[in-house]
Structure formats: C-alpha cells, structure tokens
Coordinates of C-alpha atoms in Angstrom, one line a residue:
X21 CA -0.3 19.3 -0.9
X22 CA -3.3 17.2 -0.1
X23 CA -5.2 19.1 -2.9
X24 CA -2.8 18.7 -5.4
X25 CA -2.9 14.8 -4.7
X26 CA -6.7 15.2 -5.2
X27 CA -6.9 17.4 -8.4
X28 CA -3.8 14.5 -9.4
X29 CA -6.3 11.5 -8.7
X30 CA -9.3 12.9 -10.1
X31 CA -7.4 13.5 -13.4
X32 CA -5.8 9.5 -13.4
X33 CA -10.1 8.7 -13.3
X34 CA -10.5 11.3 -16.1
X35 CA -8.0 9.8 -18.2
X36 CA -9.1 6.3 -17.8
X37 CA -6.3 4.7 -15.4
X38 CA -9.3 3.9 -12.5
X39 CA -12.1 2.1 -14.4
X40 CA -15.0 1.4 -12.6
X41 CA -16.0 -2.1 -13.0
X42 CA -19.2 -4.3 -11.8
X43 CA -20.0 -3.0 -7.5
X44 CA -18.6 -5.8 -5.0
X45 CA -21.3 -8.0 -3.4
X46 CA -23.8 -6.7 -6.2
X47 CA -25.2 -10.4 -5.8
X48 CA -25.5 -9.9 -2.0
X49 CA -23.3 -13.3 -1.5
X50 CA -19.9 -11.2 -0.7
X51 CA -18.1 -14.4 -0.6
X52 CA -14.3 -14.1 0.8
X53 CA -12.2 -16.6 -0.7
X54 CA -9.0 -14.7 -0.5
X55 CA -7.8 -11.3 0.6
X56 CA -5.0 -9.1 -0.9
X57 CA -3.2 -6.7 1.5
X58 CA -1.5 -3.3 0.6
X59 CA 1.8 -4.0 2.7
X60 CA 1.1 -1.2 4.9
X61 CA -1.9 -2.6 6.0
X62 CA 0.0 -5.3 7.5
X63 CA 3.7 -3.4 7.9
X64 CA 4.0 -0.6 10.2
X65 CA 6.3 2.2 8.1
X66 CA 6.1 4.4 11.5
X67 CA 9.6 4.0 12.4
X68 CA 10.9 4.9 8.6
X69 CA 9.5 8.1 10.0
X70 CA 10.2 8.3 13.4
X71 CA 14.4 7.9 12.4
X72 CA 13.7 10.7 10.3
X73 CA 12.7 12.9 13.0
X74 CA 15.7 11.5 14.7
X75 CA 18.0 12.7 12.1
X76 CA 16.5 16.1 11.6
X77 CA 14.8 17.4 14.9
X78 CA 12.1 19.7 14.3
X79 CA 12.3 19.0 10.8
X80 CA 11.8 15.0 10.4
X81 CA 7.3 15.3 10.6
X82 CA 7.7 17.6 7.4
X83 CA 10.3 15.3 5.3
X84 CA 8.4 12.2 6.4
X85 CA 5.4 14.0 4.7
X86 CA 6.8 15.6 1.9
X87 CA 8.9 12.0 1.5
X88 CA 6.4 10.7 1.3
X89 CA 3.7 12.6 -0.8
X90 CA 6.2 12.7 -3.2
X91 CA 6.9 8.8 -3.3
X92 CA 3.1 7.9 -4.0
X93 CA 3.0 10.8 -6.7
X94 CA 6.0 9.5 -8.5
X95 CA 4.6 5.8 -9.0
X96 CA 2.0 7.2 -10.7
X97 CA 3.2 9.7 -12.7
X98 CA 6.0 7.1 -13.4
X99 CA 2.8 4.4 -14.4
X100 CA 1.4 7.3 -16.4
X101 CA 4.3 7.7 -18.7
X102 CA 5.8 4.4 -19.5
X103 CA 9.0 5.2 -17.0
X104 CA 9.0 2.3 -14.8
X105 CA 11.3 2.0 -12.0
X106 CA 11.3 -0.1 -8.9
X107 CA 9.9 1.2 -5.4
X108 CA 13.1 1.6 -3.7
X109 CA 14.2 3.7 -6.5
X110 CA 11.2 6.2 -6.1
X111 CA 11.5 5.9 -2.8
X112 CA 15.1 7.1 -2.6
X113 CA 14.5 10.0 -5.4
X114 CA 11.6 11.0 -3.3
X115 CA 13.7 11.2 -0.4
X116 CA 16.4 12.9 -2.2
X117 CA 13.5 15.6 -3.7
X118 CA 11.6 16.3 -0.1
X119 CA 15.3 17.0 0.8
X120 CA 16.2 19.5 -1.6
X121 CA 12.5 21.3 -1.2
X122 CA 13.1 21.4 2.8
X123 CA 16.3 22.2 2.1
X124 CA 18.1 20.0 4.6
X125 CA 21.4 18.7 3.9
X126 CA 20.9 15.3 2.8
X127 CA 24.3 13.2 3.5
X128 CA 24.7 9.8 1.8
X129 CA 25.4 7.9 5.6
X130 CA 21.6 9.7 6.4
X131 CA 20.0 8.8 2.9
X132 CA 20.8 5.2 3.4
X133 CA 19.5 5.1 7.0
X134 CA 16.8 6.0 6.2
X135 CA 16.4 3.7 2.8
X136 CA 17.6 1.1 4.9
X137 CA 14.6 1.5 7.6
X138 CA 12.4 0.3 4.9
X139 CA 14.0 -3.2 5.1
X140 CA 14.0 -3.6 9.1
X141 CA 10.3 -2.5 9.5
X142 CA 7.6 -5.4 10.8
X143 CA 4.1 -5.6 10.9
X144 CA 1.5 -4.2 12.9
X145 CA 0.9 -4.9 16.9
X146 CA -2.3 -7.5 15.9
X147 CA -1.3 -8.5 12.3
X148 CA 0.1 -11.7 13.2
X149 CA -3.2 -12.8 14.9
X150 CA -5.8 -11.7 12.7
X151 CA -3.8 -13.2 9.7
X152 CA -3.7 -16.3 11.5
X153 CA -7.5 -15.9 12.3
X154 CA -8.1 -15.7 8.7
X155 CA -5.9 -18.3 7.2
X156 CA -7.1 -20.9 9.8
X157 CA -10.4 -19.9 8.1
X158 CA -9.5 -21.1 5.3
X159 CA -8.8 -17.4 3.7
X160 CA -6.1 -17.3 0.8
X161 CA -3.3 -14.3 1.7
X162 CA -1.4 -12.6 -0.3
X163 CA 0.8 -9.0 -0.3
X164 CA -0.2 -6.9 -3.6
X165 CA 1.9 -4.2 -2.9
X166 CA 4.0 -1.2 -4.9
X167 CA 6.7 -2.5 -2.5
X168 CA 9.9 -4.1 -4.2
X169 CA 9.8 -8.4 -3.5
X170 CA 13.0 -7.4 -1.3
X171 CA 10.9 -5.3 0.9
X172 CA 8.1 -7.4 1.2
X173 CA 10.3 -10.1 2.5
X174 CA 11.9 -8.7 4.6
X175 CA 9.1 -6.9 6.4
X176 CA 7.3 -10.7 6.0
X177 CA 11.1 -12.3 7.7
X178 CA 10.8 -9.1 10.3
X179 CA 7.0 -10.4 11.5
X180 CA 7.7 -14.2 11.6
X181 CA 5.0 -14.5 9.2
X182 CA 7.3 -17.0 6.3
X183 CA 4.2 -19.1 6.1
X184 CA 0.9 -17.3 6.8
X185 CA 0.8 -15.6 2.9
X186 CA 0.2 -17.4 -0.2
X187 CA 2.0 -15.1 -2.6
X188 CA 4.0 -12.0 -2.2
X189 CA 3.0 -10.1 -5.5
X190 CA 5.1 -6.9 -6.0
X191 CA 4.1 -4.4 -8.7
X192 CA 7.7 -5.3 -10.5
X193 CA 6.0 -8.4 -12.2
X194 CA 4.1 -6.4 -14.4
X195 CA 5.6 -2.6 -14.7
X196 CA 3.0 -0.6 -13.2
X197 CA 2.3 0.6 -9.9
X198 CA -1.4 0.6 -8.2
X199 CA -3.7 1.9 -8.8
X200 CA -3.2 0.6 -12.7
X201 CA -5.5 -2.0 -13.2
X202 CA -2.1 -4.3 -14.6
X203 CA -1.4 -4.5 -10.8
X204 CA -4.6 -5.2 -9.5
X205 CA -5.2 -7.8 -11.6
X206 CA -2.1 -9.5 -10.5
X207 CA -4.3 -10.8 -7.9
X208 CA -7.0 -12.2 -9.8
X209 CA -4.3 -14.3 -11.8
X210 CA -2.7 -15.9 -9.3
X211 CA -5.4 -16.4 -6.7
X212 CA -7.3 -18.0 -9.9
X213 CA -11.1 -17.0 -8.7
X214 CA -13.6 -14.6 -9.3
X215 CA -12.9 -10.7 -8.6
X216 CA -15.4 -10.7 -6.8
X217 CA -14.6 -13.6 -4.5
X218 CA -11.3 -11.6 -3.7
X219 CA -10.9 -8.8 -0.8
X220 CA -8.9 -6.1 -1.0
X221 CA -7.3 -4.5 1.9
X222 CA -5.8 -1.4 1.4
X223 CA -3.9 1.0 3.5
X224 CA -4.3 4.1 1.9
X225 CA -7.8 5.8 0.4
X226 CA -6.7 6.1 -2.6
X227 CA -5.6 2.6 -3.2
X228 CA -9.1 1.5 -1.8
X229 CA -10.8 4.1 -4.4
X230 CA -8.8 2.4 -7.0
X231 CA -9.2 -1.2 -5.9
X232 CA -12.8 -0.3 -5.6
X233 CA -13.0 1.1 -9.1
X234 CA -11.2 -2.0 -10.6
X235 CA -14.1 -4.4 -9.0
X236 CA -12.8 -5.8 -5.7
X237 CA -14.7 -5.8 -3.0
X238 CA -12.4 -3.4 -0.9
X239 CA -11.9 -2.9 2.9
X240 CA -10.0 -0.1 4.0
X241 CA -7.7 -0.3 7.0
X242 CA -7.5 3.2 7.6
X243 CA -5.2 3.3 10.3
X244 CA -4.6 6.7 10.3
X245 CA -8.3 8.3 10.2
X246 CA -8.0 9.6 7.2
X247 CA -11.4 10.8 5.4
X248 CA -11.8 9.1 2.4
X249 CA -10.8 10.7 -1.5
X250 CA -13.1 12.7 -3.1
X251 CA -13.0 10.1 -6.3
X252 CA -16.9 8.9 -6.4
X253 CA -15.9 5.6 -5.0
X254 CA -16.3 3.8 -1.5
X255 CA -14.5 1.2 0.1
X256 CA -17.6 -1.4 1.1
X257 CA -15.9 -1.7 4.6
X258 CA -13.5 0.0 6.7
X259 CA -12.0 0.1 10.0
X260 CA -9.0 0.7 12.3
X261 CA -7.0 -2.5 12.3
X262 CA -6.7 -6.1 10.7
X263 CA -9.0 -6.9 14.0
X264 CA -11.8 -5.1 12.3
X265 CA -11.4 -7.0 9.0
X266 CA -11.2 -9.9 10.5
X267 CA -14.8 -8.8 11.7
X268 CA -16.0 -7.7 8.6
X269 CA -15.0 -11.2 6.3
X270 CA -16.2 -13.1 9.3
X271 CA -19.8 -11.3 8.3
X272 CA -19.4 -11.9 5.0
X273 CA -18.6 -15.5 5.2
X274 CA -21.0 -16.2 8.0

C-alpha cells in the first residue's frame, strides 16, 4: 500500500500536478511572515482511530489504515479528474471502501460514529502554546487544509483557539485538493506576501513534497516518524511537534 501511494505520487510529478518552483530561502533571508498549517499539524485525528479500534477489536489498526490510505488517494484522483467533492464526502466513501475491502460489516449507527469523530477532535498537547508563541511574534496563522470549513471549525472551537488564526482556508474555495498548486496558492492570496515569506507546515510528507515543489519554504511536523517520499524534494526543516517549529521560525527570524 505504501508503494502504490509512491508509484501514485511520482506519476502526479510526472504529469505536471507538483511543479517545482524557485528553492525557499534561495536568498538566504528565510523571512517568516506567516505560516500555513495542514490541520493535522495542529489537530490530533488519533482518536478518529482509536473509536475505530473500539468498534472493531482486532480489526480497527487495519481500517484506520486502509481508511485512511484510501481518503488521501481519492482527493487526488478526485483533483486529477475534474470530480470534486468535499472532504467529508471522501472521507465517508473511503470509510465505506476500507469496509467493504476488510470486509467488516459496516452499520450506518458505526459509519456516522465514526464521521462524526472528525468533528469532536482538538488539537495537539502543545499547539495552543506554540501558536500563541508565534502569533505574539507577530506570525500571521492560517489552516490550509483539504478539511471541509465545518471541520476546521470545529476542531478550531474543540482547542479554544477562535482567535489565534487569521484565516481558515479549506480546499472547497477553489475545487482542488493539495497538493494542486490551486490550493496552495490559496495561501499566497489571502496572506497577500511573497511565497517565499510564507511557511508551510505540513503534516504529512507528501504534502511537504508538494508544498515544497510549489515554492514555500516548507517545515514538516512529522509527528509520526515517518521517512520522507521518495519525490526529489525536501522539506527545509522538520521536526516532531509545533515546539520544534516554533524553534525553527525563531532561527529564521532571528
């Protein structure tokens, strides 16, 4: 499975949908004027997957990974051909597809448990002070996330964090999950300063390979030690929590 979402990366580079674009800090500045977050970079989506291991014992670790494998691979595939729908809608079919290949029955009361999971989640254990850190510094914050605006709220209302981002900028303004370049630049537009002024942090590697290949300077929370994809791009920072990031801008500001 991790393979396949390799070989199905590599092709979205072949066919144009990552475009590398000018290497952050090439002028050795690396000013931060603003950071965009992934929403699981700041949201914890561990106990979406912990209530599926409570619903199906022994078999919840293998949905929650085929769930979601198969969530990520139908935003693009959806991107790639022109069929947008929202993240809660790929989300459930996802769900209702790593059921059927597990075959595990499935009932409606468990599907929207589980749905429903998305909206209660809240951020990670030392979010809500590194945010802070970084707004008090002056840092512009915004969500750029696949994640529907109802999500993001909610996990935003969850963290008692209503006033620490600037923006909460959901894929569904422009029809096109990440890593198109019509949802990075989202960013760009609404923070209204150079690409290069903005950070990127991303959750997943291959969001930091595509940030990365659209032009941000990229930082990749990679919470789960994950080695990075094999996609000829590198995040130009990375570490293990929003503590580290905080780090990292405060050297690149300093």
């Amino acid at each position: 499975m991790q393979s396949d979402r390799r070989k199905f990366l590599c092709n979205l580079v072949a066919g144009g949908l990552l475009v590398n674009a000018k290497p952050a800090f090439a002028d050795g500045s690396g000013a931060v004027k603003a950071i965009a977050f992934d929403a699981f970079a700041v949201l914890d989506p561990r106990p979406v997957f912990a209530l599926a291991e409570k619903l199906f014992p022994a078999k919840g670790a293998e949905l929650a990974a085929a769930w979601r494998t198969r969530q990520f691979e139908y935003t693009w595939l959806r991107t790639v051909s022109g069929r947008y729908a929202d993240f809660w809608r790929v989300t459930e079919d996802a769900l209702a597809f790593a059921a059927k290949t597990l075959k595990l029955d499935l009932t409606s009361d468990q599907r929207a448990r589980l749905m429903d999971a998305y909206l209660a989640i809240r951020c990670w254990p030392e979010a809500p002070a590194a945010l802070h850190t970084l707004k008090d510094a002056g840092v512009r914050l915004a969500f750029l996330s696949n994640m529907t605006q109802k999500m993001l709220e909610a996990g935003v209302r969850n963290s008692g964090l209503e006033h620490v981002f600037d923006d909460v900028l959901s894929t569904d303004r422009v029809s096109a999950f990440k890593p198109d370049p019509r949802a990075y630049q989202m960013g760009i537009d609404v923070f209204g300063v150079k690409r290069e002024e903005i950070l990127f942090a991303a959750f997943a590697g291959w969001d930091a390979a595509g940030a990365k290949s659209f032009g941000y300077p990229t930082f990749w929370v990679n919470r789960l030690n994950q080695p990075a994809e094999e996609l000829g791009v590198s995040a130009d920072g990375s570490g293990a929590t929003l503590d580290d990031l905080v780090r990292y801008v405060g050297r690149k500001r300093s």
